[in-house]
Amino acid sequence: MSIKLVLATQSPYKRQLLARLAHGFATDPSGIDESALEGEKPREQAQRLAESKAREVAPRHPGAWVIGADQLAEFEGRAVGKQPSAEQARATLLAFSKRRLDFHTAACVLTPEGKALTHVDLTVARFRELSHERVERYLELDRPYDCTAAFRAEGAGPLLLNALEATDPTAIIGLPLLWLASVLPLHWQ
């Protein structure tokens, strides 16, 4: 049996999420350049990257439905990516104290005919006043160095928040399942 559903990622978080909806899918990470284009806003960048990932992987899987996804956080108008070290994560999280951080989670489903179905979900994280001790405890518990903005809502992230506002609680983890369930053929669900 040939694989007819492909997730264009190596992210274990996205794989775990898609497994809630679909069985029998393959993963095939894209190798696209994820740099921002000049003047590109984080929401636009996330949407462009999600579609670019799907389009880059699709030729390797003719006849398949291909899902691309990307997530960027936006803080005071600029994109915030992964923070691969404790020092970077600490400084980034402390900057969010008593502030708002927007997460733009984009997904693109390419049909076998090449039609792109796209969606961007917004999740707003409202941070409490953060002390060095609270941030250190969070980093010790979660070690979120592979997560956008060093934040993992499904882990110890609530230690840092006053509120998390979302229409789709799975989007903050990296893949908007409510939207995907509305566009994927039912035989995968």
Short mmCIF file of N, CA, C and O in Angstrom, two decimals, residues 89-163:
data_model
loop_
_atom_site.label_atom_id
_atom_site.label_comp_id
_atom_site.label_asym_id
_atom_site.label_seq_id
_atom_site.Cartn_x
_atom_site.Cartn_y
_atom_site.Cartn_z
N ALA A 89 17.02 31.31 26.20
CA ALA A 89 15.66 31.07 26.66
C ALA A 89 15.34 31.93 27.88
O ALA A 89 14.26 32.54 27.96
N ARG A 90 16.25 32.00 28.81
CA ARG A 90 16.06 32.80 30.04
C ARG A 90 15.81 34.27 29.69
O ARG A 90 14.85 34.88 30.15
N ALA A 91 16.67 34.84 28.87
CA ALA A 91 16.55 36.26 28.50
C ALA A 91 15.24 36.51 27.75
O ALA A 91 14.55 37.51 28.00
N THR A 92 14.90 35.61 26.84
CA THR A 92 13.67 35.76 26.05
C THR A 92 12.45 35.70 26.95
O THR A 92 11.56 36.56 26.86
N LEU A 93 12.38 34.70 27.81
CA LEU A 93 11.22 34.56 28.68
C LEU A 93 11.09 35.74 29.64
O LEU A 93 9.97 36.23 29.87
N LEU A 94 12.17 36.20 30.20
CA LEU A 94 12.10 37.35 31.11
C LEU A 94 11.57 38.59 30.39
O LEU A 94 10.86 39.40 30.99
N ALA A 95 11.86 38.73 29.12
CA ALA A 95 11.34 39.87 28.35
C ALA A 95 9.82 39.82 28.21
O ALA A 95 9.17 40.84 28.02
N PHE A 96 9.23 38.61 28.31
CA PHE A 96 7.77 38.46 28.18
C PHE A 96 7.02 38.81 29.47
O PHE A 96 5.79 38.83 29.48
N SER A 97 7.71 39.09 30.54
CA SER A 97 7.07 39.37 31.82
C SER A 97 6.00 40.46 31.69
O SER A 97 6.27 41.55 31.17
N LYS A 98 4.77 40.12 32.12
CA LYS A 98 3.61 41.03 32.08
C LYS A 98 3.30 41.52 30.67
O LYS A 98 2.75 42.59 30.49
N ARG A 99 3.64 40.71 29.66
CA ARG A 99 3.44 41.09 28.26
C ARG A 99 2.64 40.02 27.53
O ARG A 99 2.38 38.95 28.04
N ARG A 100 2.34 40.32 26.30
CA ARG A 100 1.59 39.43 25.41
C ARG A 100 2.52 38.87 24.33
O ARG A 100 3.35 39.59 23.78
N LEU A 101 2.34 37.59 24.03
CA LEU A 101 3.07 36.93 22.96
C LEU A 101 2.05 36.23 22.07
O LEU A 101 1.22 35.47 22.55
N ASP A 102 2.09 36.52 20.77
CA ASP A 102 1.18 35.91 19.80
C ASP A 102 1.87 34.74 19.11
O ASP A 102 2.99 34.90 18.62
N PHE A 103 1.19 33.61 19.04
CA PHE A 103 1.70 32.45 18.30
C PHE A 103 0.87 32.30 17.02
O PHE A 103 -0.35 32.15 17.09
N HIS A 104 1.54 32.33 15.89
CA HIS A 104 0.90 32.13 14.59
C HIS A 104 1.25 30.72 14.13
O HIS A 104 2.40 30.43 13.84
N THR A 105 0.24 29.84 14.11
CA THR A 105 0.45 28.46 13.70
C THR A 105 -0.23 28.27 12.36
O THR A 105 -1.45 28.37 12.25
N ALA A 106 0.59 28.03 11.33
CA ALA A 106 0.08 27.90 9.97
C ALA A 106 0.13 26.46 9.52
O ALA A 106 1.04 25.70 9.88
N ALA A 107 -0.85 26.10 8.71
CA ALA A 107 -0.87 24.77 8.10
C ALA A 107 -1.31 24.93 6.65
O ALA A 107 -2.11 25.80 6.32
N CYS A 108 -0.76 24.06 5.83
CA CYS A 108 -1.14 24.00 4.42
C CYS A 108 -1.34 22.54 4.07
O CYS A 108 -0.47 21.70 4.36
N VAL A 109 -2.48 22.23 3.48
CA VAL A 109 -2.72 20.89 2.96
C VAL A 109 -2.72 21.00 1.44
O VAL A 109 -3.50 21.77 0.87
N LEU A 110 -1.81 20.27 0.82
CA LEU A 110 -1.78 20.20 -0.64
C LEU A 110 -2.53 18.95 -1.05
O LEU A 110 -2.20 17.85 -0.60
N THR A 111 -3.53 19.12 -1.90
CA THR A 111 -4.27 17.97 -2.40
C THR A 111 -3.42 17.25 -3.45
O THR A 111 -2.44 17.81 -3.96
N PRO A 112 -3.79 16.03 -3.82
CA PRO A 112 -3.04 15.32 -4.86
C PRO A 112 -2.99 16.09 -6.19
O PRO A 112 -2.06 15.92 -6.96
N GLU A 113 -3.95 16.96 -6.41
CA GLU A 113 -3.99 17.77 -7.63
C GLU A 113 -3.15 19.04 -7.51
O GLU A 113 -3.04 19.80 -8.46
N GLY A 114 -2.59 19.31 -6.32
CA GLY A 114 -1.75 20.47 -6.12
C GLY A 114 -2.46 21.70 -5.60
O GLY A 114 -1.86 22.77 -5.48
N LYS A 115 -3.73 21.57 -5.27
CA LYS A 115 -4.47 22.71 -4.69
C LYS A 115 -4.03 22.91 -3.25
O LYS A 115 -3.96 21.96 -2.47
N ALA A 116 -3.73 24.16 -2.88
CA ALA A 116 -3.28 24.48 -1.53
C ALA A 116 -4.45 24.99 -0.69
O ALA A 116 -5.09 25.98 -1.04
N LEU A 117 -4.71 24.31 0.41
CA LEU A 117 -5.68 24.75 1.40
C LEU A 117 -4.85 25.27 2.58
O LEU A 117 -4.02 24.53 3.11
N THR A 118 -5.04 26.53 2.95
CA THR A 118 -4.17 27.11 3.99
C THR A 118 -4.99 27.70 5.13
O THR A 118 -6.15 28.08 4.96
N HIS A 119 -4.33 27.79 6.27
CA HIS A 119 -4.97 28.31 7.49
C HIS A 119 -3.88 28.81 8.44
O HIS A 119 -2.80 28.22 8.52
N VAL A 120 -4.19 29.90 9.14
CA VAL A 120 -3.30 30.39 10.20
C VAL A 120 -4.14 30.58 11.45
O VAL A 120 -5.17 31.26 11.42
N ASP A 121 -3.71 29.98 12.53
CA ASP A 121 -4.42 30.06 13.81
C ASP A 121 -3.63 30.98 14.74
O ASP A 121 -2.40 30.94 14.76
N LEU A 122 -4.34 31.80 15.50
CA LEU A 122 -3.70 32.70 16.46
C LEU A 122 -3.97 32.23 17.87
O LEU A 122 -5.12 31.99 18.25
N THR A 123 -2.91 32.11 18.66
CA THR A 123 -3.01 31.84 20.09
C THR A 123 -2.29 32.97 20.80
O THR A 123 -1.17 33.33 20.44
N VAL A 124 -2.94 33.56 21.80
CA VAL A 124 -2.35 34.67 22.55
C VAL A 124 -1.98 34.17 23.95
O VAL A 124 -2.82 33.65 24.68
N ALA A 125 -0.70 34.33 24.27
CA ALA A 125 -0.20 33.98 25.61
C ALA A 125 0.00 35.27 26.38
O ALA A 125 0.70 36.17 25.92
N ARG A 126 -0.63 35.36 27.55
CA ARG A 126 -0.48 36.53 28.42
C ARG A 126 0.34 36.10 29.63
O ARG A 126 -0.13 35.30 30.45
N PHE A 127 1.53 36.65 29.73
CA PHE A 127 2.48 36.23 30.76
C PHE A 127 2.27 36.99 32.06
O PHE A 127 1.96 38.18 32.06
N ARG A 128 2.44 36.28 33.15
CA ARG A 128 2.40 36.90 34.47
C ARG A 128 3.72 37.63 34.70
O ARG A 128 4.64 37.53 33.88
N GLU A 129 3.84 38.32 35.80
CA GLU A 129 5.13 38.92 36.16
C GLU A 129 6.10 37.77 36.44
O GLU A 129 5.82 36.90 37.27
N LEU A 130 7.22 37.77 35.75
CA LEU A 130 8.14 36.65 35.83
C LEU A 130 9.39 37.01 36.62
O LEU A 130 10.06 38.00 36.32
N SER A 131 9.69 36.21 37.60
CA SER A 131 10.92 36.36 38.37
C SER A 131 11.97 35.42 37.77
O SER A 131 11.64 34.46 37.06
N HIS A 132 13.21 35.66 38.09
CA HIS A 132 14.29 34.76 37.66
C HIS A 132 14.04 33.35 38.19
O HIS A 132 14.25 32.37 37.46
N GLU A 133 13.55 33.25 39.44
CA GLU A 133 13.31 31.94 40.04
C GLU A 133 12.22 31.17 39.29
O GLU A 133 12.36 29.96 39.07
N ARG A 134 11.15 31.85 38.91
CA ARG A 134 10.05 31.19 38.19
C ARG A 134 10.54 30.70 36.82
O ARG A 134 10.23 29.59 36.40
N VAL A 135 11.29 31.54 36.12
CA VAL A 135 11.81 31.16 34.80
C VAL A 135 12.78 29.99 34.93
O VAL A 135 12.73 29.03 34.15
N GLU A 136 13.64 30.02 35.94
CA GLU A 136 14.59 28.92 36.15
C GLU A 136 13.86 27.61 36.43
O GLU A 136 14.24 26.55 35.92
N ARG A 137 12.82 27.69 37.24
CA ARG A 137 12.03 26.48 37.56
C ARG A 137 11.39 25.93 36.29
O ARG A 137 11.40 24.72 36.04
N TYR A 138 10.82 26.82 35.49
CA TYR A 138 10.20 26.40 34.23
C TYR A 138 11.24 25.74 33.31
O TYR A 138 10.99 24.66 32.76
N LEU A 139 12.39 26.36 33.15
CA LEU A 139 13.43 25.80 32.27
C LEU A 139 13.91 24.44 32.79
O LEU A 139 14.16 23.52 32.00
N GLU A 140 14.00 24.31 34.09
CA GLU A 140 14.40 23.03 34.69
C GLU A 140 13.37 21.94 34.40
O GLU A 140 13.72 20.81 34.08
N LEU A 141 12.09 22.29 34.48
CA LEU A 141 11.02 21.31 34.26
C LEU A 141 10.84 20.94 32.79
O LEU A 141 10.64 19.77 32.45
N ASP A 142 10.88 21.93 31.91
CA ASP A 142 10.51 21.69 30.50
C ASP A 142 11.67 21.57 29.53
O ASP A 142 11.52 20.92 28.51
N ARG A 143 12.77 22.27 29.79
CA ARG A 143 13.89 22.28 28.85
C ARG A 143 13.38 22.55 27.42
O ARG A 143 13.60 21.75 26.51
N PRO A 144 12.71 23.69 27.20
CA PRO A 144 11.99 23.96 25.95
C PRO A 144 12.85 24.55 24.83
O PRO A 144 12.40 25.41 24.07
N TYR A 145 14.07 24.09 24.70
CA TYR A 145 15.00 24.71 23.76
C TYR A 145 14.70 24.38 22.30
O TYR A 145 15.25 24.99 21.40
N ASP A 146 13.80 23.42 22.06
CA ASP A 146 13.40 23.10 20.69
C ASP A 146 12.01 23.64 20.36
O ASP A 146 11.42 23.27 19.35
N CYS A 147 11.50 24.54 21.20
CA CYS A 147 10.15 25.08 21.02
C CYS A 147 10.20 26.57 20.66
O CYS A 147 11.08 27.30 21.11
N THR A 148 9.23 26.98 19.88
CA THR A 148 9.11 28.38 19.51
C THR A 148 9.05 29.24 20.77
O THR A 148 8.27 28.97 21.68
N ALA A 149 9.89 30.27 20.83
CA ALA A 149 9.94 31.23 21.94
C ALA A 149 10.23 30.57 23.29
O ALA A 149 9.93 31.12 24.33
N ALA A 150 10.81 29.37 23.27
CA ALA A 150 11.14 28.63 24.50
C ALA A 150 9.93 28.42 25.38
O ALA A 150 10.01 28.45 26.61
N PHE A 151 8.78 28.20 24.76
CA PHE A 151 7.54 28.04 25.53
C PHE A 151 6.82 26.78 25.11
O PHE A 151 6.61 26.53 23.92
N ARG A 152 6.43 25.97 26.10
CA ARG A 152 5.71 24.73 25.85
C ARG A 152 4.43 24.73 26.69
O ARG A 152 4.45 24.45 27.89
N ALA A 153 3.32 25.06 26.05
CA ALA A 153 2.04 25.15 26.76
C ALA A 153 1.60 23.80 27.32
O ALA A 153 0.98 23.74 28.38
N GLU A 154 1.93 22.72 26.61
CA GLU A 154 1.49 21.40 27.05
C GLU A 154 2.36 20.83 28.16
O GLU A 154 2.09 19.76 28.68
N GLY A 155 3.41 21.56 28.52
CA GLY A 155 4.27 21.14 29.62
C GLY A 155 4.03 22.03 30.83
O GLY A 155 2.90 22.21 31.29
N ALA A 156 5.11 22.62 31.34
CA ALA A 156 5.03 23.46 32.53
C ALA A 156 4.75 24.93 32.20
O ALA A 156 4.80 25.78 33.08
N GLY A 157 4.43 25.22 30.95
CA GLY A 157 4.14 26.59 30.52
C GLY A 157 3.17 27.36 31.38
O GLY A 157 3.33 28.57 31.57
N PRO A 158 2.13 26.72 31.94
CA PRO A 158 1.20 27.46 32.79
C PRO A 158 1.87 28.16 33.98
O PRO A 158 1.31 29.12 34.51
N LEU A 159 3.05 27.73 34.38
CA LEU A 159 3.78 28.44 35.45
C LEU A 159 4.03 29.89 35.08
O LEU A 159 4.19 30.74 35.95
N LEU A 160 4.07 30.18 33.79
CA LEU A 160 4.46 31.50 33.31
C LEU A 160 3.28 32.39 32.94
O LEU A 160 3.47 33.58 32.68
N LEU A 161 2.08 31.84 32.88
CA LEU A 161 0.96 32.54 32.27
C LEU A 161 -0.13 33.00 33.23
O LEU A 161 -0.41 32.34 34.23
N ASN A 162 -0.78 34.09 32.84
CA ASN A 162 -2.06 34.48 33.42
C ASN A 162 -3.20 33.94 32.58
O ASN A 162 -4.26 33.62 33.10
N ALA A 163 -2.99 33.87 31.24
CA ALA A 163 -4.04 33.40 30.34
C ALA A 163 -3.43 32.89 29.05
O ALA A 163 -2.37 33.33 28.62
#
